[in-house]
PDB file of C-alpha atoms in Angstrom:
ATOM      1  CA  UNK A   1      17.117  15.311  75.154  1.00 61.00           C
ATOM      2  CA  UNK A   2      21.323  15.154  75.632  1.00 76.00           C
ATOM      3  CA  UNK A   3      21.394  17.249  72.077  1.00 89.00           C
ATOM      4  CA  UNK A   4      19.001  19.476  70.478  1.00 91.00           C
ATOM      5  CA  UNK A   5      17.764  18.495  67.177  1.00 92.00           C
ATOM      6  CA  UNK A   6      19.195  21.291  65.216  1.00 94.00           C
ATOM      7  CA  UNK A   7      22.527  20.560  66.422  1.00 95.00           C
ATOM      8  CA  UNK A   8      22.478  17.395  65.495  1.00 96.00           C
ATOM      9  CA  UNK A   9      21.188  18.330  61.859  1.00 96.00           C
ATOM     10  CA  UNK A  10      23.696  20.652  61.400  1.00 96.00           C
ATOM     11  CA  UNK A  11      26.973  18.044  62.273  1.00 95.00           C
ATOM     12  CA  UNK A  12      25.232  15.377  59.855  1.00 96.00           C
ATOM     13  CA  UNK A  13      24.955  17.860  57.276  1.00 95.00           C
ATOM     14  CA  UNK A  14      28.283  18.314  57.632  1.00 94.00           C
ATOM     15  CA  UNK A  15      29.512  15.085  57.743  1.00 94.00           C
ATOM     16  CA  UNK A  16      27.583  14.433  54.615  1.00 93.00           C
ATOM     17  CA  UNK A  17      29.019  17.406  53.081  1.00 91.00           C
ATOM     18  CA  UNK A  18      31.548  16.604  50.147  1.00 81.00           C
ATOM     19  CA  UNK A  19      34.300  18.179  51.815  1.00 81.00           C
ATOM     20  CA  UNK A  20      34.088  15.361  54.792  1.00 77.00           C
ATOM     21  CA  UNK A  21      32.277  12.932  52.195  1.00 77.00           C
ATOM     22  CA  UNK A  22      33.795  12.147  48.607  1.00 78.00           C
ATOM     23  CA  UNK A  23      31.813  10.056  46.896  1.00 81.00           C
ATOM     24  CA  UNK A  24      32.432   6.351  46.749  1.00 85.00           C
ATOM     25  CA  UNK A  25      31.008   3.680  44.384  1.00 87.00           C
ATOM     26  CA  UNK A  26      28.670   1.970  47.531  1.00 91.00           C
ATOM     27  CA  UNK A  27      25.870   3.624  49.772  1.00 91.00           C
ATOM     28  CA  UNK A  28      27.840   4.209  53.179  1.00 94.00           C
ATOM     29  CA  UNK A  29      26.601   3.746  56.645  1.00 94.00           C
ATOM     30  CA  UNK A  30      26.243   6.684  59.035  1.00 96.00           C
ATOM     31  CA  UNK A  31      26.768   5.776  63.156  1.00 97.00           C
ATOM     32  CA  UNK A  32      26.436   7.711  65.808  1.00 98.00           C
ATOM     33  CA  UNK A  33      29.653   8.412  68.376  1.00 98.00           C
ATOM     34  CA  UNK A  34      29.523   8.771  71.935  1.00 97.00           C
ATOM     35  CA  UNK A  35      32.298   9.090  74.530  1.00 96.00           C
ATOM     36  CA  UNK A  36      32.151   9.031  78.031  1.00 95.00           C
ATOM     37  CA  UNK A  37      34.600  10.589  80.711  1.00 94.00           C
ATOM     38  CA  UNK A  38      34.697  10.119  84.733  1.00 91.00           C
ATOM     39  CA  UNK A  39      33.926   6.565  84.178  1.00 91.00           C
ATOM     40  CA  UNK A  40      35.327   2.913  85.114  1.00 89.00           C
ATOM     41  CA  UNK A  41      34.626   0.421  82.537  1.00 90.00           C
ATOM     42  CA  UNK A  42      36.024  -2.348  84.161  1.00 88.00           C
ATOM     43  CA  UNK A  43      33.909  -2.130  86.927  1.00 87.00           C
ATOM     44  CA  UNK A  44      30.797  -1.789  84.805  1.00 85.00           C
ATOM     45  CA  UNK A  45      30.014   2.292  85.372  1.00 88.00           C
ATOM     46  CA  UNK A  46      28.937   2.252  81.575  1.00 92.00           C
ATOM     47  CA  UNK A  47      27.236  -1.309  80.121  1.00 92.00           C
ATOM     48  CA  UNK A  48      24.927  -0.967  76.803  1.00 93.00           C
ATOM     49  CA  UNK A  49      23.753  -3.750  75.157  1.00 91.00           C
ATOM     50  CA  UNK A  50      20.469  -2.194  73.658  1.00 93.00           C
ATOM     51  CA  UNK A  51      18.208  -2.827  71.054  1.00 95.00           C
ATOM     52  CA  UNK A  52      16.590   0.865  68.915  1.00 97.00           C
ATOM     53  CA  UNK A  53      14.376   0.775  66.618  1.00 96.00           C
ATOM     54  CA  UNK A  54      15.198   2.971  64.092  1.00 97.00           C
ATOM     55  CA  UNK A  55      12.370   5.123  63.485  1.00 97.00           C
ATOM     56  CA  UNK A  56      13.450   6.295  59.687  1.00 96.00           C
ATOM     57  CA  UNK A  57      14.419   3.332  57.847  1.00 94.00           C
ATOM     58  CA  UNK A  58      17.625   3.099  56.247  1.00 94.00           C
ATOM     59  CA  UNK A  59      17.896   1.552  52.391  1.00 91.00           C
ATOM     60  CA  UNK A  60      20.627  -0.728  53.682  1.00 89.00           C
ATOM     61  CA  UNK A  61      18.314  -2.987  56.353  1.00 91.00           C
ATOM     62  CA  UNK A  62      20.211  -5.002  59.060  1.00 94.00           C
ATOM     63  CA  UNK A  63      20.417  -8.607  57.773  1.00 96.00           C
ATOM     64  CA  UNK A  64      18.240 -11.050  59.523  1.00 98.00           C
ATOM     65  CA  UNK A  65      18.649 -15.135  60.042  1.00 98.00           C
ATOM     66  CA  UNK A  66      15.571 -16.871  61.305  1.00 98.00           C
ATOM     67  CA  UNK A  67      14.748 -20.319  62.798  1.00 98.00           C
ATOM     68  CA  UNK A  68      11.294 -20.496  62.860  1.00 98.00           C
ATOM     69  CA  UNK A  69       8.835 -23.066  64.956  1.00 97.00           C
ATOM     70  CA  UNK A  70       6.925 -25.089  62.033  1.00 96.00           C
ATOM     71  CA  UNK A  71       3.822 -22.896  62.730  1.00 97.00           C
ATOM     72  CA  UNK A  72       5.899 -19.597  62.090  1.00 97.00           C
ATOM     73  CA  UNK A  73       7.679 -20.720  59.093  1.00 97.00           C
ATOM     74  CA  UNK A  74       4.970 -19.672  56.892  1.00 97.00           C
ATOM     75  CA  UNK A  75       4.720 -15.459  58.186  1.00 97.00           C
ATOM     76  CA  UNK A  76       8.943 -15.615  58.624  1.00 97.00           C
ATOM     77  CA  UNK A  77       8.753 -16.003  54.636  1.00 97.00           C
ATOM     78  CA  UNK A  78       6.606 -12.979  54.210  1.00 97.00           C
ATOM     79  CA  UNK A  79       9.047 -10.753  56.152  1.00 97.00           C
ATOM     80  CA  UNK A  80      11.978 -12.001  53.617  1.00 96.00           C
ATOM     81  CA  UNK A  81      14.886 -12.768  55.658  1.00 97.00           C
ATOM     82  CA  UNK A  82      18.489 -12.975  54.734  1.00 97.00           C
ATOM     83  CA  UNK A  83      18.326 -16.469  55.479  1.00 97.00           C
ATOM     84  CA  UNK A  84      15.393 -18.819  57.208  1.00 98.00           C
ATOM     85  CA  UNK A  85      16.556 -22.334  58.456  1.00 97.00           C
ATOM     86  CA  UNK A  86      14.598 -24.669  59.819  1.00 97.00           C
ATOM     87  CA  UNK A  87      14.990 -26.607  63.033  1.00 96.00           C
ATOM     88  CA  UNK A  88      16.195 -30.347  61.372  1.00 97.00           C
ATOM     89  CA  UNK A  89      18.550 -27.371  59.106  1.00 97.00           C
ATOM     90  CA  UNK A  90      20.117 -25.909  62.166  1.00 97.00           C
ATOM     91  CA  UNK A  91      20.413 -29.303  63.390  1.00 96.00           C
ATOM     92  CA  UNK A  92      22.382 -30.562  60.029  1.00 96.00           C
ATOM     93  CA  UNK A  93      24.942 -27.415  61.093  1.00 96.00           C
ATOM     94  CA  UNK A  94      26.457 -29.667  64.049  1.00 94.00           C
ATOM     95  CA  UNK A  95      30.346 -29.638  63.204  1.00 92.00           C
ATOM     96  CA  UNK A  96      30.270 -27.513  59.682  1.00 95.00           C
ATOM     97  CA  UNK A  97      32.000 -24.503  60.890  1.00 95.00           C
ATOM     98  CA  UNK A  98      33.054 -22.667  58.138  1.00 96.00           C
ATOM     99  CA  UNK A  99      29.059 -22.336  57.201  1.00 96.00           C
ATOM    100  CA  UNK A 100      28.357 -21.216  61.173  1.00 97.00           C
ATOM    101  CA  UNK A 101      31.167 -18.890  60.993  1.00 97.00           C
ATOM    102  CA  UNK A 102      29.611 -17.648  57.094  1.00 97.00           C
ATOM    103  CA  UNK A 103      26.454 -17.490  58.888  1.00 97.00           C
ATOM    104  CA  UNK A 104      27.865 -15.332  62.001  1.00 97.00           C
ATOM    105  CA  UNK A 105      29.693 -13.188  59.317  1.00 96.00           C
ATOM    106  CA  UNK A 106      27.212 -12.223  56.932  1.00 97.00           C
ATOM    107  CA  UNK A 107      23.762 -11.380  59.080  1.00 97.00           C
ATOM    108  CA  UNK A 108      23.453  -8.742  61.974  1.00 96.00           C
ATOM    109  CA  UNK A 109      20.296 -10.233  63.858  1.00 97.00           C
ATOM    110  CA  UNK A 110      19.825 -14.004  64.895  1.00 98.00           C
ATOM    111  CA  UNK A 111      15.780 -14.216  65.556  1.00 98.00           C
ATOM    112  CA  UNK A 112      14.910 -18.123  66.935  1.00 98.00           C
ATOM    113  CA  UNK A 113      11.715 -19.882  68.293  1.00 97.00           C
ATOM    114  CA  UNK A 114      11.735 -20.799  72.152  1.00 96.00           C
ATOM    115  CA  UNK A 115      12.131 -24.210  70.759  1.00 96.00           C
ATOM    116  CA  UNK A 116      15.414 -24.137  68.864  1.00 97.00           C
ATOM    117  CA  UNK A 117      17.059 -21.612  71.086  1.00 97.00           C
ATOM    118  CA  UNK A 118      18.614 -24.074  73.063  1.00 96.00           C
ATOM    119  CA  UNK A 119      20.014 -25.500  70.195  1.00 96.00           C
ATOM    120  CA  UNK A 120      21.051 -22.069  68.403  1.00 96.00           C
ATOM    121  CA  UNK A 121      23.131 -21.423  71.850  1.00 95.00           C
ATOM    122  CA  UNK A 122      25.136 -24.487  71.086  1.00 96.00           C
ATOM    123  CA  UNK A 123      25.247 -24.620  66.899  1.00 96.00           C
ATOM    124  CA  UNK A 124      25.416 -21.075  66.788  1.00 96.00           C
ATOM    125  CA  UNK A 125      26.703 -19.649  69.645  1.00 94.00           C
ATOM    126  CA  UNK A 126      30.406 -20.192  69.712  1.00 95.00           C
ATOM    127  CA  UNK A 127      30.596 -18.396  65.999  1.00 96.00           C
ATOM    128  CA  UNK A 128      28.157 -15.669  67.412  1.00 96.00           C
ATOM    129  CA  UNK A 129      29.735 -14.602  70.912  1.00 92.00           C
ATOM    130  CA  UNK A 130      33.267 -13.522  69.392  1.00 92.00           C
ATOM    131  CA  UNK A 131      32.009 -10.881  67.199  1.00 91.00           C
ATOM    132  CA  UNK A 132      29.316  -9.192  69.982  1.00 89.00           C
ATOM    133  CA  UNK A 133      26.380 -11.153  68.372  1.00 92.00           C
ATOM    134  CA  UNK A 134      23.572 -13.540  70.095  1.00 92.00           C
ATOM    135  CA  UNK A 135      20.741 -15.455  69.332  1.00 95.00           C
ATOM    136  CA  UNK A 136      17.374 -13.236  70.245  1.00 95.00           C
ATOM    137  CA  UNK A 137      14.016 -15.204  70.791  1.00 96.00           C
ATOM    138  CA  UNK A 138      11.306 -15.032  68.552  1.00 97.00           C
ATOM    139  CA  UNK A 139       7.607 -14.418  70.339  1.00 96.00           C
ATOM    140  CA  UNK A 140       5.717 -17.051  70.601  1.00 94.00           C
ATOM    141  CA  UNK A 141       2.730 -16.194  68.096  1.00 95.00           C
ATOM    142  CA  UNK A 142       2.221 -17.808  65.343  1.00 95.00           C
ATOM    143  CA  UNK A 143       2.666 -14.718  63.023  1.00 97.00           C
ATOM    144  CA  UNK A 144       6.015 -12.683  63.179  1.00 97.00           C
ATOM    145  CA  UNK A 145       5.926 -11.227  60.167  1.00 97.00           C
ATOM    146  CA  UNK A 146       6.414  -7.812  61.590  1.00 97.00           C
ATOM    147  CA  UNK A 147       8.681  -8.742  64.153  1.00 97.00           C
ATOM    148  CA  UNK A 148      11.188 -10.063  61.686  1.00 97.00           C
ATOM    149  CA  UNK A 149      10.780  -6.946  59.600  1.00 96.00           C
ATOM    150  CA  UNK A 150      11.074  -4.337  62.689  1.00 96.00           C
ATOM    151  CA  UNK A 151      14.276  -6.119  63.120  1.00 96.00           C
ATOM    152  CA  UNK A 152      15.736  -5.095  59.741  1.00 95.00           C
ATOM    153  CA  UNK A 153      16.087  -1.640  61.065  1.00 95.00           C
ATOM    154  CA  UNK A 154      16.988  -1.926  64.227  1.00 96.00           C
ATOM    155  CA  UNK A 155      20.717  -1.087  65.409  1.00 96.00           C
ATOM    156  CA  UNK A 156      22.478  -2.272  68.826  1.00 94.00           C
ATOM    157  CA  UNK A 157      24.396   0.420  71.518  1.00 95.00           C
ATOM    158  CA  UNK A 158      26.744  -2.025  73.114  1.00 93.00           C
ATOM    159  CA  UNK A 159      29.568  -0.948  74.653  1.00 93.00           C
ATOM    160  CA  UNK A 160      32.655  -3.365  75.924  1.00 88.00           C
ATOM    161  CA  UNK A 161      35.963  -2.506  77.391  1.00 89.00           C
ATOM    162  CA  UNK A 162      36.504   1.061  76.008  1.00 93.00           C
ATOM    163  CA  UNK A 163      34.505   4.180  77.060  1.00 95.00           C
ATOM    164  CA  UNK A 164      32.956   5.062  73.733  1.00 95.00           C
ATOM    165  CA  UNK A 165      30.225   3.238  71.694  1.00 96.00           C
ATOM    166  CA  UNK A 166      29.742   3.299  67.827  1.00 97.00           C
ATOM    167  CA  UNK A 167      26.075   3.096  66.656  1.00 97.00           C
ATOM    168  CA  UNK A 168      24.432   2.217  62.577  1.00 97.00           C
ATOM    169  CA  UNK A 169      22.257   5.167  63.103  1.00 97.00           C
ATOM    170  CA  UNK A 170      21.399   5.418  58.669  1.00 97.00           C
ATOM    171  CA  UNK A 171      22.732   5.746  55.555  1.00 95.00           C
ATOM    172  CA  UNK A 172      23.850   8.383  53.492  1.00 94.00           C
ATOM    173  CA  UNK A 173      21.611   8.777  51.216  1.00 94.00           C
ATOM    174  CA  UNK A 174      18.822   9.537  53.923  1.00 96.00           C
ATOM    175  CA  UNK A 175      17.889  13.305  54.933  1.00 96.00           C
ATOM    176  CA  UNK A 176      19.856  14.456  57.385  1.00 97.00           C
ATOM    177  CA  UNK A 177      16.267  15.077  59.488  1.00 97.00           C
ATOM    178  CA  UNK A 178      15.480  12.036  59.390  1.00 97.00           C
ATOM    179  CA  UNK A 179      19.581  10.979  60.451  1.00 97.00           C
ATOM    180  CA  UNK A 180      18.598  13.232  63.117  1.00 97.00           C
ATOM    181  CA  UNK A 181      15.804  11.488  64.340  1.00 97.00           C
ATOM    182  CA  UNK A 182      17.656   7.614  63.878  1.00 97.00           C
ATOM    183  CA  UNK A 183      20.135   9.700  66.073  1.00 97.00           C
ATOM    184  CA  UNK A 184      17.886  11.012  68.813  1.00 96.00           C
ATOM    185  CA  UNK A 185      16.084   7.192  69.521  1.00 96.00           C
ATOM    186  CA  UNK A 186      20.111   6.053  70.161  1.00 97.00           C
ATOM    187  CA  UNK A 187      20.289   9.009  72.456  1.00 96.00           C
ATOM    188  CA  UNK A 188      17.037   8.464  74.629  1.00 95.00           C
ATOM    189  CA  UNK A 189      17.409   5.105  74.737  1.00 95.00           C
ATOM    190  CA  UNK A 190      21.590   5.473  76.553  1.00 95.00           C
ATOM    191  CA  UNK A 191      19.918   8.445  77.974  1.00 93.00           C
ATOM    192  CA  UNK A 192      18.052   5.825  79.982  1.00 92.00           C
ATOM    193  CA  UNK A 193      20.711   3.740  80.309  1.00 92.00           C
ATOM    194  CA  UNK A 194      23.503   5.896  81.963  1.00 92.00           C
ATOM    195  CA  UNK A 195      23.733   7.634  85.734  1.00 88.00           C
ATOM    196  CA  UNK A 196      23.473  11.006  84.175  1.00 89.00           C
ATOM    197  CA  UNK A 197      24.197  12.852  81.256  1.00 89.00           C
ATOM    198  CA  UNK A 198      27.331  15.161  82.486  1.00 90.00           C
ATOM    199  CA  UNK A 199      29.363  11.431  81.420  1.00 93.00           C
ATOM    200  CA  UNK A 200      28.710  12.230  78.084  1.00 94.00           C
ATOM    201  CA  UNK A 201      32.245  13.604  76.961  1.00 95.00           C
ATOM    202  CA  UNK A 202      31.634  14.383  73.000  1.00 96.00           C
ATOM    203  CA  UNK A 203      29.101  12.887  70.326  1.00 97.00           C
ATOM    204  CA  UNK A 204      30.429  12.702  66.656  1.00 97.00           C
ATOM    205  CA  UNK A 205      28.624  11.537  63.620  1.00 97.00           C
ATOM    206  CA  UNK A 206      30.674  10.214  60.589  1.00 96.00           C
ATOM    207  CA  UNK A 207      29.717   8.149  57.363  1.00 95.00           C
ATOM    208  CA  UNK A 208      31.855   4.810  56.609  1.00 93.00           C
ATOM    209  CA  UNK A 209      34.953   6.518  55.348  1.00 91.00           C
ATOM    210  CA  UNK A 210      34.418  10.507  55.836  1.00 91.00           C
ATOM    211  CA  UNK A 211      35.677  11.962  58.947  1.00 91.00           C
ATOM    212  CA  UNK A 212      34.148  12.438  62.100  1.00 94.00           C
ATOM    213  CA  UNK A 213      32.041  15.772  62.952  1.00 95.00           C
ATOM    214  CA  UNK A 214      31.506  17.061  66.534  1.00 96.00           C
ATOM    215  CA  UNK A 215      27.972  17.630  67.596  1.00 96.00           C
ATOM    216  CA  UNK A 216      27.707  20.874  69.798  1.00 92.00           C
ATOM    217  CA  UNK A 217      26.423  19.608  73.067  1.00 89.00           C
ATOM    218  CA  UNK A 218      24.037  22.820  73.721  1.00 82.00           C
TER     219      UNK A 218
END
């Protein structure tokens, strides 16, 4: 583990404090900060693009859009997604770009059958790719009910030109144990990711408009 637990319970405390977190009228997100140092991110020393599955969920769930095949249409309703198209829907899309770019805008995961995904790259695709998004295949069971809903709490570590990445780790209104936990899956899973740990320059946690506490490394 990069942090032990209780120092990680003790900066989201913090940050959830009053004193770092006035109230506001909305339920604000909580992400995870990690720098690194010694490293050269244009020659790719540092690349994230990973999918965690949060293992406290959050009350705000990551919005999901799903093209089912014809035989999964009927468990992708049970899992209540943002928004489920079908095939001859995504098809209609062709040229409408203000609904793409709506689409690209307003849901965090992109979930499509083998069969469409060709498709989704093209419809989709140019709307998706500016803002770090992409279309991720559905499996090829017949029943993804699950699948879809493990989705709705599960964040991305991505990390592009700049030596830092910013990771939906909870909400506010979630024990700061449990914060600590969402935390720790990030963690392992750049843990895994990276040539060693000493990279790691600092790791802050912050809600959506409070200010950024330090975690104590040891």
């Amino acid at each position: 583990m990069i942090v032990p637990k209780d120092n990680l319970i003790e900066g989201l405390k913090e940050a959830l404090s009053e004193k770092n977190n006035p109230k506001r009228k909305f339920t604000q997100s909580v992400d995870l900060i990690v720098t690194f140092k010694d490293v050269d991110m244009k020659k790719g020393d540092v690349k994230l693009r990973e999918m965690v599955v949060l293992p406290k969920i959050p009350s705000k769930v990551k919005k999901v859009l799903v093209v089912p095949s014809f035989e999964q249409l009927e468990s992708a309703k049970k899992a209540e997604p943002n928004v489920i198209l079908t095939k001859e829907e995504l098809q209609k899309l062709m040229g409408q770009k203000r609904i793409i770019k709506k689409y690209a805008r307003q849901n965090d995961w992109f979930l499509i059958s083998s069969e469409s995904m060709a498709l989704a790259g093209r419809i989709l695709g140019p709307a998706l790719g500016p803002r770090g998004k992409f279309p991720t295949p559905l499996p090829s069971t017949s029943d993804v009910t699950e699948y879809i809903i493990r989705f709705k709490h599960t964040t991305i570590v991505k990390t592009k030109d700049q030596p830092h990445t910013q990771v939906f780790i909870g909400t506010e209104d979630q024990k700061p144990e449990d914060l600590a936990e969402n935390a720790n899956a990030v963690l392992t899973a750049i843990e895994g990711k990276i040539r060693s740990p000493s990279i790691i320059r600092a790791i802050y946690v912050k809600t959506t408009m409070g200010k950024p506490v330090e975690i104590k490394l040891k």
